[in-house]
């Protein structure tokens, strides 16, 4: 990365506080105190607390995008392999940088409209990638879906919310969680009956 050590330290310090206390619960003074610096020194690197949040959220989305793209390059072209690769990379990224994942999802609502639009492009790109793989699988007969939008939303939510419940203390390692969720995603796209159960 082309970040200076001071800028990287600033981003890492702000990330920890934003993840722990939320964007509104953190002031520039709090960040400066965390770094043992004067508040004015923060403005040598960013123009505002909101810009600092934007850089962190953008970094989180770019990290996820890059890891997913890399994962896709390492598997064959079958829809099931590609779907597993996307979900595995998605979950493992969230679990390897949980603070970054948490802030990227939970605090992005505090961005300006212009900043949010930039992040939305990254989100849409990743969503399109997933939907393209699923739609190609359906076209090839490899996948079946009762309700496409619901299933896609559920698959996405599995990955984005994993940081809310997983810690190393649960006794399951991150790799196992990622592999299990990747397999669940594939199984969610197999035929199943949505008819209500009869007594």
PDB file of C-alpha atoms in Angstrom:
ATOM      1  CA  UNK A   1       0.000   0.000   0.000  1.00  0.00           C
ATOM      2  CA  UNK A   2       1.114   3.576  -0.597  1.00  0.00           C
ATOM      3  CA  UNK A   3      -0.021   4.739   2.845  1.00  0.00           C
ATOM      4  CA  UNK A   4       2.570   6.442   5.025  1.00  0.00           C
ATOM      5  CA  UNK A   5       3.176   4.840   8.446  1.00  0.00           C
ATOM      6  CA  UNK A   6       1.512   7.840  10.130  1.00  0.00           C
ATOM      7  CA  UNK A   7      -1.574   7.632   7.900  1.00  0.00           C
ATOM      8  CA  UNK A   8      -1.833   3.871   8.393  1.00  0.00           C
ATOM      9  CA  UNK A   9      -1.609   4.336  12.173  1.00  0.00           C
ATOM     10  CA  UNK A  10      -4.335   6.970  12.004  1.00  0.00           C
ATOM     11  CA  UNK A  11      -6.650   4.695   9.995  1.00  0.00           C
ATOM     12  CA  UNK A  12      -6.009   1.735  12.285  1.00  0.00           C
ATOM     13  CA  UNK A  13      -6.598   3.793  15.427  1.00  0.00           C
ATOM     14  CA  UNK A  14      -9.815   5.317  14.087  1.00  0.00           C
ATOM     15  CA  UNK A  15     -10.995   1.889  12.915  1.00  0.00           C
ATOM     16  CA  UNK A  16     -10.676   0.392  16.394  1.00  0.00           C
ATOM     17  CA  UNK A  17     -12.669   3.268  17.928  1.00  0.00           C
ATOM     18  CA  UNK A  18     -15.354   3.338  15.205  1.00  0.00           C
ATOM     19  CA  UNK A  19     -15.816  -0.426  15.573  1.00  0.00           C
ATOM     20  CA  UNK A  20     -16.042  -0.282  19.351  1.00  0.00           C
ATOM     21  CA  UNK A  21     -18.016   2.941  19.918  1.00  0.00           C
ATOM     22  CA  UNK A  22     -19.661   3.714  16.554  1.00  0.00           C
ATOM     23  CA  UNK A  23     -19.026   6.758  14.369  1.00  0.00           C
ATOM     24  CA  UNK A  24     -21.188   9.082  16.455  1.00  0.00           C
ATOM     25  CA  UNK A  25     -19.542   7.904  19.659  1.00  0.00           C
ATOM     26  CA  UNK A  26     -16.063   8.951  18.526  1.00  0.00           C
ATOM     27  CA  UNK A  27     -14.637  12.471  18.207  1.00  0.00           C
ATOM     28  CA  UNK A  28     -11.473  13.649  16.487  1.00  0.00           C
ATOM     29  CA  UNK A  29     -10.202  14.369  19.997  1.00  0.00           C
ATOM     30  CA  UNK A  30     -10.829  10.718  20.949  1.00  0.00           C
ATOM     31  CA  UNK A  31      -8.857   9.541  17.918  1.00  0.00           C
ATOM     32  CA  UNK A  32      -6.000  11.907  18.711  1.00  0.00           C
ATOM     33  CA  UNK A  33      -5.949  10.690  22.313  1.00  0.00           C
ATOM     34  CA  UNK A  34      -5.871   7.061  21.136  1.00  0.00           C
ATOM     35  CA  UNK A  35      -2.802   7.910  19.028  1.00  0.00           C
ATOM     36  CA  UNK A  36      -1.276  10.139  21.724  1.00  0.00           C
ATOM     37  CA  UNK A  37      -1.331  13.106  19.335  1.00  0.00           C
ATOM     38  CA  UNK A  38      -2.748  16.619  19.257  1.00  0.00           C
ATOM     39  CA  UNK A  39      -6.138  16.831  17.443  1.00  0.00           C
ATOM     40  CA  UNK A  40      -4.728  19.253  14.856  1.00  0.00           C
ATOM     41  CA  UNK A  41      -2.233  16.592  13.725  1.00  0.00           C
ATOM     42  CA  UNK A  42      -5.164  14.489  12.457  1.00  0.00           C
ATOM     43  CA  UNK A  43      -6.013  17.197   9.926  1.00  0.00           C
ATOM     44  CA  UNK A  44      -2.616  16.848   8.302  1.00  0.00           C
ATOM     45  CA  UNK A  45      -3.931  13.563   6.885  1.00  0.00           C
ATOM     46  CA  UNK A  46      -7.704  14.024   6.468  1.00  0.00           C
ATOM     47  CA  UNK A  47      -9.978  17.048   6.247  1.00  0.00           C
ATOM     48  CA  UNK A  48     -12.679  15.676   8.570  1.00  0.00           C
ATOM     49  CA  UNK A  49     -13.806  12.730  10.662  1.00  0.00           C
ATOM     50  CA  UNK A  50     -16.266  11.878   7.884  1.00  0.00           C
ATOM     51  CA  UNK A  51     -13.441  11.717   5.325  1.00  0.00           C
ATOM     52  CA  UNK A  52     -11.576   9.404   7.685  1.00  0.00           C
ATOM     53  CA  UNK A  53     -14.606   7.125   7.851  1.00  0.00           C
ATOM     54  CA  UNK A  54     -14.918   7.204   4.058  1.00  0.00           C
ATOM     55  CA  UNK A  55     -11.304   6.090   3.588  1.00  0.00           C
ATOM     56  CA  UNK A  56     -11.838   3.203   6.003  1.00  0.00           C
ATOM     57  CA  UNK A  57     -15.132   2.085   4.415  1.00  0.00           C
ATOM     58  CA  UNK A  58     -13.653   2.352   0.904  1.00  0.00           C
ATOM     59  CA  UNK A  59     -10.638   0.331   2.002  1.00  0.00           C
ATOM     60  CA  UNK A  60     -12.927  -2.358   3.415  1.00  0.00           C
ATOM     61  CA  UNK A  61     -14.938  -2.687   0.221  1.00  0.00           C
ATOM     62  CA  UNK A  62     -11.846  -2.676  -2.009  1.00  0.00           C
ATOM     63  CA  UNK A  63     -10.190  -5.342   0.140  1.00  0.00           C
ATOM     64  CA  UNK A  64     -13.271  -7.557  -0.168  1.00  0.00           C
ATOM     65  CA  UNK A  65     -13.557  -6.980  -3.925  1.00  0.00           C
ATOM     66  CA  UNK A  66      -9.881  -7.808  -4.502  1.00  0.00           C
ATOM     67  CA  UNK A  67     -10.003 -10.989  -2.409  1.00  0.00           C
ATOM     68  CA  UNK A  68     -13.137 -12.212  -4.194  1.00  0.00           C
ATOM     69  CA  UNK A  69     -11.632 -11.556  -7.622  1.00  0.00           C
ATOM     70  CA  UNK A  70      -8.457 -13.397  -6.627  1.00  0.00           C
ATOM     71  CA  UNK A  71     -10.462 -16.356  -5.333  1.00  0.00           C
ATOM     72  CA  UNK A  72     -12.348 -16.608  -8.632  1.00  0.00           C
ATOM     73  CA  UNK A  73      -9.088 -16.820 -10.552  1.00  0.00           C
ATOM     74  CA  UNK A  74      -8.114 -19.904  -8.571  1.00  0.00           C
ATOM     75  CA  UNK A  75     -11.133 -22.121  -9.360  1.00  0.00           C
ATOM     76  CA  UNK A  76     -12.618 -23.764 -12.436  1.00  0.00           C
ATOM     77  CA  UNK A  77     -15.469 -22.182 -14.374  1.00  0.00           C
ATOM     78  CA  UNK A  78     -18.334 -24.253 -12.945  1.00  0.00           C
ATOM     79  CA  UNK A  79     -21.036 -22.170 -11.244  1.00  0.00           C
ATOM     80  CA  UNK A  80     -20.822 -24.220  -8.030  1.00  0.00           C
ATOM     81  CA  UNK A  81     -17.031 -23.755  -7.791  1.00  0.00           C
ATOM     82  CA  UNK A  82     -17.342 -20.047  -8.493  1.00  0.00           C
ATOM     83  CA  UNK A  83     -20.142 -19.581  -5.956  1.00  0.00           C
ATOM     84  CA  UNK A  84     -18.135 -21.442  -3.297  1.00  0.00           C
ATOM     85  CA  UNK A  85     -15.105 -19.273  -4.087  1.00  0.00           C
ATOM     86  CA  UNK A  86     -17.070 -16.015  -3.766  1.00  0.00           C
ATOM     87  CA  UNK A  87     -18.766 -16.969  -0.489  1.00  0.00           C
ATOM     88  CA  UNK A  88     -15.606 -18.493   1.000  1.00  0.00           C
ATOM     89  CA  UNK A  89     -13.598 -15.352   0.204  1.00  0.00           C
ATOM     90  CA  UNK A  90     -16.415 -13.113   1.433  1.00  0.00           C
ATOM     91  CA  UNK A  91     -16.735 -14.877   4.798  1.00  0.00           C
ATOM     92  CA  UNK A  92     -12.996 -15.323   5.336  1.00  0.00           C
ATOM     93  CA  UNK A  93     -12.362 -11.640   4.571  1.00  0.00           C
ATOM     94  CA  UNK A  94     -14.994 -10.584   7.104  1.00  0.00           C
ATOM     95  CA  UNK A  95     -13.507 -12.862   9.752  1.00  0.00           C
ATOM     96  CA  UNK A  96      -9.884 -11.892   9.094  1.00  0.00           C
ATOM     97  CA  UNK A  97     -10.592  -8.143   9.385  1.00  0.00           C
ATOM     98  CA  UNK A  98     -13.720  -8.036  11.601  1.00  0.00           C
ATOM     99  CA  UNK A  99     -13.355  -4.401  12.713  1.00  0.00           C
ATOM    100  CA  UNK A 100     -13.020  -3.300   9.086  1.00  0.00           C
ATOM    101  CA  UNK A 101     -16.014  -5.401   8.049  1.00  0.00           C
ATOM    102  CA  UNK A 102     -18.125  -4.134  10.953  1.00  0.00           C
ATOM    103  CA  UNK A 103     -17.385  -0.457  10.319  1.00  0.00           C
ATOM    104  CA  UNK A 104     -17.811  -0.844   6.543  1.00  0.00           C
ATOM    105  CA  UNK A 105     -21.329  -2.221   7.041  1.00  0.00           C
ATOM    106  CA  UNK A 106     -22.602  -0.483  10.145  1.00  0.00           C
ATOM    107  CA  UNK A 107     -21.173   3.020   9.869  1.00  0.00           C
ATOM    108  CA  UNK A 108     -21.393   3.737   6.135  1.00  0.00           C
ATOM    109  CA  UNK A 109     -24.749   5.450   6.718  1.00  0.00           C
ATOM    110  CA  UNK A 110     -22.777   8.407   8.104  1.00  0.00           C
ATOM    111  CA  UNK A 111     -21.081   9.112   4.757  1.00  0.00           C
ATOM    112  CA  UNK A 112     -21.986  12.072   2.567  1.00  0.00           C
ATOM    113  CA  UNK A 113     -24.187  11.402  -0.461  1.00  0.00           C
ATOM    114  CA  UNK A 114     -21.178  11.701  -2.767  1.00  0.00           C
ATOM    115  CA  UNK A 115     -19.083   9.322  -0.650  1.00  0.00           C
ATOM    116  CA  UNK A 116     -21.972   6.866  -0.333  1.00  0.00           C
ATOM    117  CA  UNK A 117     -22.373   6.832  -4.130  1.00  0.00           C
ATOM    118  CA  UNK A 118     -18.734   5.762  -4.551  1.00  0.00           C
ATOM    119  CA  UNK A 119     -19.181   2.941  -2.035  1.00  0.00           C
ATOM    120  CA  UNK A 120     -22.442   1.899  -3.687  1.00  0.00           C
ATOM    121  CA  UNK A 121     -20.594   1.344  -6.984  1.00  0.00           C
ATOM    122  CA  UNK A 122     -18.266  -1.098  -5.222  1.00  0.00           C
ATOM    123  CA  UNK A 123     -21.215  -2.846  -3.541  1.00  0.00           C
ATOM    124  CA  UNK A 124     -23.153  -3.128  -6.792  1.00  0.00           C
ATOM    125  CA  UNK A 125     -20.103  -4.540  -8.588  1.00  0.00           C
ATOM    126  CA  UNK A 126     -19.778  -7.322  -6.014  1.00  0.00           C
ATOM    127  CA  UNK A 127     -23.510  -8.002  -5.997  1.00  0.00           C
ATOM    128  CA  UNK A 128     -23.527  -8.187  -9.793  1.00  0.00           C
ATOM    129  CA  UNK A 129     -20.639 -10.652  -9.729  1.00  0.00           C
ATOM    130  CA  UNK A 130     -22.572 -12.947  -7.388  1.00  0.00           C
ATOM    131  CA  UNK A 131     -25.835 -12.635  -9.305  1.00  0.00           C
ATOM    132  CA  UNK A 132     -24.073 -13.317 -12.622  1.00  0.00           C
ATOM    133  CA  UNK A 133     -22.638 -16.569 -11.259  1.00  0.00           C
ATOM    134  CA  UNK A 134     -26.038 -17.604  -9.879  1.00  0.00           C
ATOM    135  CA  UNK A 135     -27.904 -16.669 -13.076  1.00  0.00           C
ATOM    136  CA  UNK A 136     -25.389 -18.571 -15.206  1.00  0.00           C
ATOM    137  CA  UNK A 137     -25.809 -21.580 -12.919  1.00  0.00           C
ATOM    138  CA  UNK A 138     -29.581 -21.403 -13.337  1.00  0.00           C
ATOM    139  CA  UNK A 139     -29.236 -21.106 -17.121  1.00  0.00           C
ATOM    140  CA  UNK A 140     -26.978 -24.175 -17.171  1.00  0.00           C
ATOM    141  CA  UNK A 141     -29.326 -26.154 -14.924  1.00  0.00           C
ATOM    142  CA  UNK A 142     -26.721 -26.352 -12.132  1.00  0.00           C
ATOM    143  CA  UNK A 143     -28.774 -24.138  -9.806  1.00  0.00           C
ATOM    144  CA  UNK A 144     -32.475 -23.880  -9.098  1.00  0.00           C
ATOM    145  CA  UNK A 145     -34.151 -21.185  -7.063  1.00  0.00           C
ATOM    146  CA  UNK A 146     -37.649 -20.846  -5.683  1.00  0.00           C
ATOM    147  CA  UNK A 147     -37.307 -17.125  -5.070  1.00  0.00           C
ATOM    148  CA  UNK A 148     -34.179 -15.588  -6.599  1.00  0.00           C
ATOM    149  CA  UNK A 149     -34.027 -12.215  -4.786  1.00  0.00           C
ATOM    150  CA  UNK A 150     -34.742 -13.793  -1.383  1.00  0.00           C
ATOM    151  CA  UNK A 151     -32.110 -16.478  -1.869  1.00  0.00           C
ATOM    152  CA  UNK A 152     -29.455 -14.023  -3.091  1.00  0.00           C
ATOM    153  CA  UNK A 153     -30.174 -11.685  -0.174  1.00  0.00           C
ATOM    154  CA  UNK A 154     -29.900 -14.567   2.286  1.00  0.00           C
ATOM    155  CA  UNK A 155     -26.585 -15.696   0.797  1.00  0.00           C
ATOM    156  CA  UNK A 156     -25.177 -12.170   1.009  1.00  0.00           C
ATOM    157  CA  UNK A 157     -26.435 -11.728   4.585  1.00  0.00           C
ATOM    158  CA  UNK A 158     -24.715 -14.928   5.723  1.00  0.00           C
ATOM    159  CA  UNK A 159     -21.367 -13.366   4.921  1.00  0.00           C
ATOM    160  CA  UNK A 160     -21.973  -9.806   6.047  1.00  0.00           C
ATOM    161  CA  UNK A 161     -23.423 -10.752   9.449  1.00  0.00           C
ATOM    162  CA  UNK A 162     -20.895 -13.436  10.340  1.00  0.00           C
ATOM    163  CA  UNK A 163     -18.807 -10.903  12.309  1.00  0.00           C
ATOM    164  CA  UNK A 164     -21.784 -10.397  14.621  1.00  0.00           C
ATOM    165  CA  UNK A 165     -21.613 -13.907  16.032  1.00  0.00           C
ATOM    166  CA  UNK A 166     -18.224 -15.439  15.290  1.00  0.00           C
ATOM    167  CA  UNK A 167     -15.194 -15.133  17.537  1.00  0.00           C
ATOM    168  CA  UNK A 168     -12.376 -17.670  17.980  1.00  0.00           C
ATOM    169  CA  UNK A 169     -14.007 -18.539  21.320  1.00  0.00           C
ATOM    170  CA  UNK A 170     -16.941 -20.298  19.630  1.00  0.00           C
ATOM    171  CA  UNK A 171     -14.599 -23.216  18.988  1.00  0.00           C
ATOM    172  CA  UNK A 172     -14.886 -23.225  15.200  1.00  0.00           C
ATOM    173  CA  UNK A 173     -12.010 -21.811  13.171  1.00  0.00           C
ATOM    174  CA  UNK A 174     -12.616 -19.167  10.507  1.00  0.00           C
ATOM    175  CA  UNK A 175     -11.692 -21.501   7.635  1.00  0.00           C
ATOM    176  CA  UNK A 176     -14.327 -24.029   8.740  1.00  0.00           C
ATOM    177  CA  UNK A 177     -16.975 -21.294   8.997  1.00  0.00           C
ATOM    178  CA  UNK A 178     -16.101 -20.010   5.504  1.00  0.00           C
ATOM    179  CA  UNK A 179     -16.184 -23.488   3.975  1.00  0.00           C
ATOM    180  CA  UNK A 180     -19.502 -24.306   5.679  1.00  0.00           C
ATOM    181  CA  UNK A 181     -21.143 -21.094   4.500  1.00  0.00           C
ATOM    182  CA  UNK A 182     -19.868 -21.648   0.958  1.00  0.00           C
ATOM    183  CA  UNK A 183     -21.433 -25.111   0.972  1.00  0.00           C
ATOM    184  CA  UNK A 184     -24.678 -23.758   2.448  1.00  0.00           C
ATOM    185  CA  UNK A 185     -24.882 -21.191  -0.366  1.00  0.00           C
ATOM    186  CA  UNK A 186     -24.630 -23.929  -2.995  1.00  0.00           C
ATOM    187  CA  UNK A 187     -27.252 -26.031  -1.216  1.00  0.00           C
ATOM    188  CA  UNK A 188     -29.614 -23.047  -1.025  1.00  0.00           C
ATOM    189  CA  UNK A 189     -29.617 -23.107  -4.825  1.00  0.00           C
ATOM    190  CA  UNK A 190     -30.693 -26.726  -5.072  1.00  0.00           C
ATOM    191  CA  UNK A 191     -34.355 -27.719  -5.517  1.00  0.00           C
ATOM    192  CA  UNK A 192     -36.456 -27.456  -2.369  1.00  0.00           C
ATOM    193  CA  UNK A 193     -40.147 -27.282  -1.556  1.00  0.00           C
ATOM    194  CA  UNK A 194     -41.604 -23.959  -0.377  1.00  0.00           C
ATOM    195  CA  UNK A 195     -45.049 -25.421   0.191  1.00  0.00           C
ATOM    196  CA  UNK A 196     -46.342 -24.983   3.768  1.00  0.00           C
ATOM    197  CA  UNK A 197     -46.000 -28.054   5.954  1.00  0.00           C
ATOM    198  CA  UNK A 198     -49.222 -29.978   6.449  1.00  0.00           C
ATOM    199  CA  UNK A 199     -50.148 -31.372   9.850  1.00  0.00           C
TER     200      UNK A 199
END
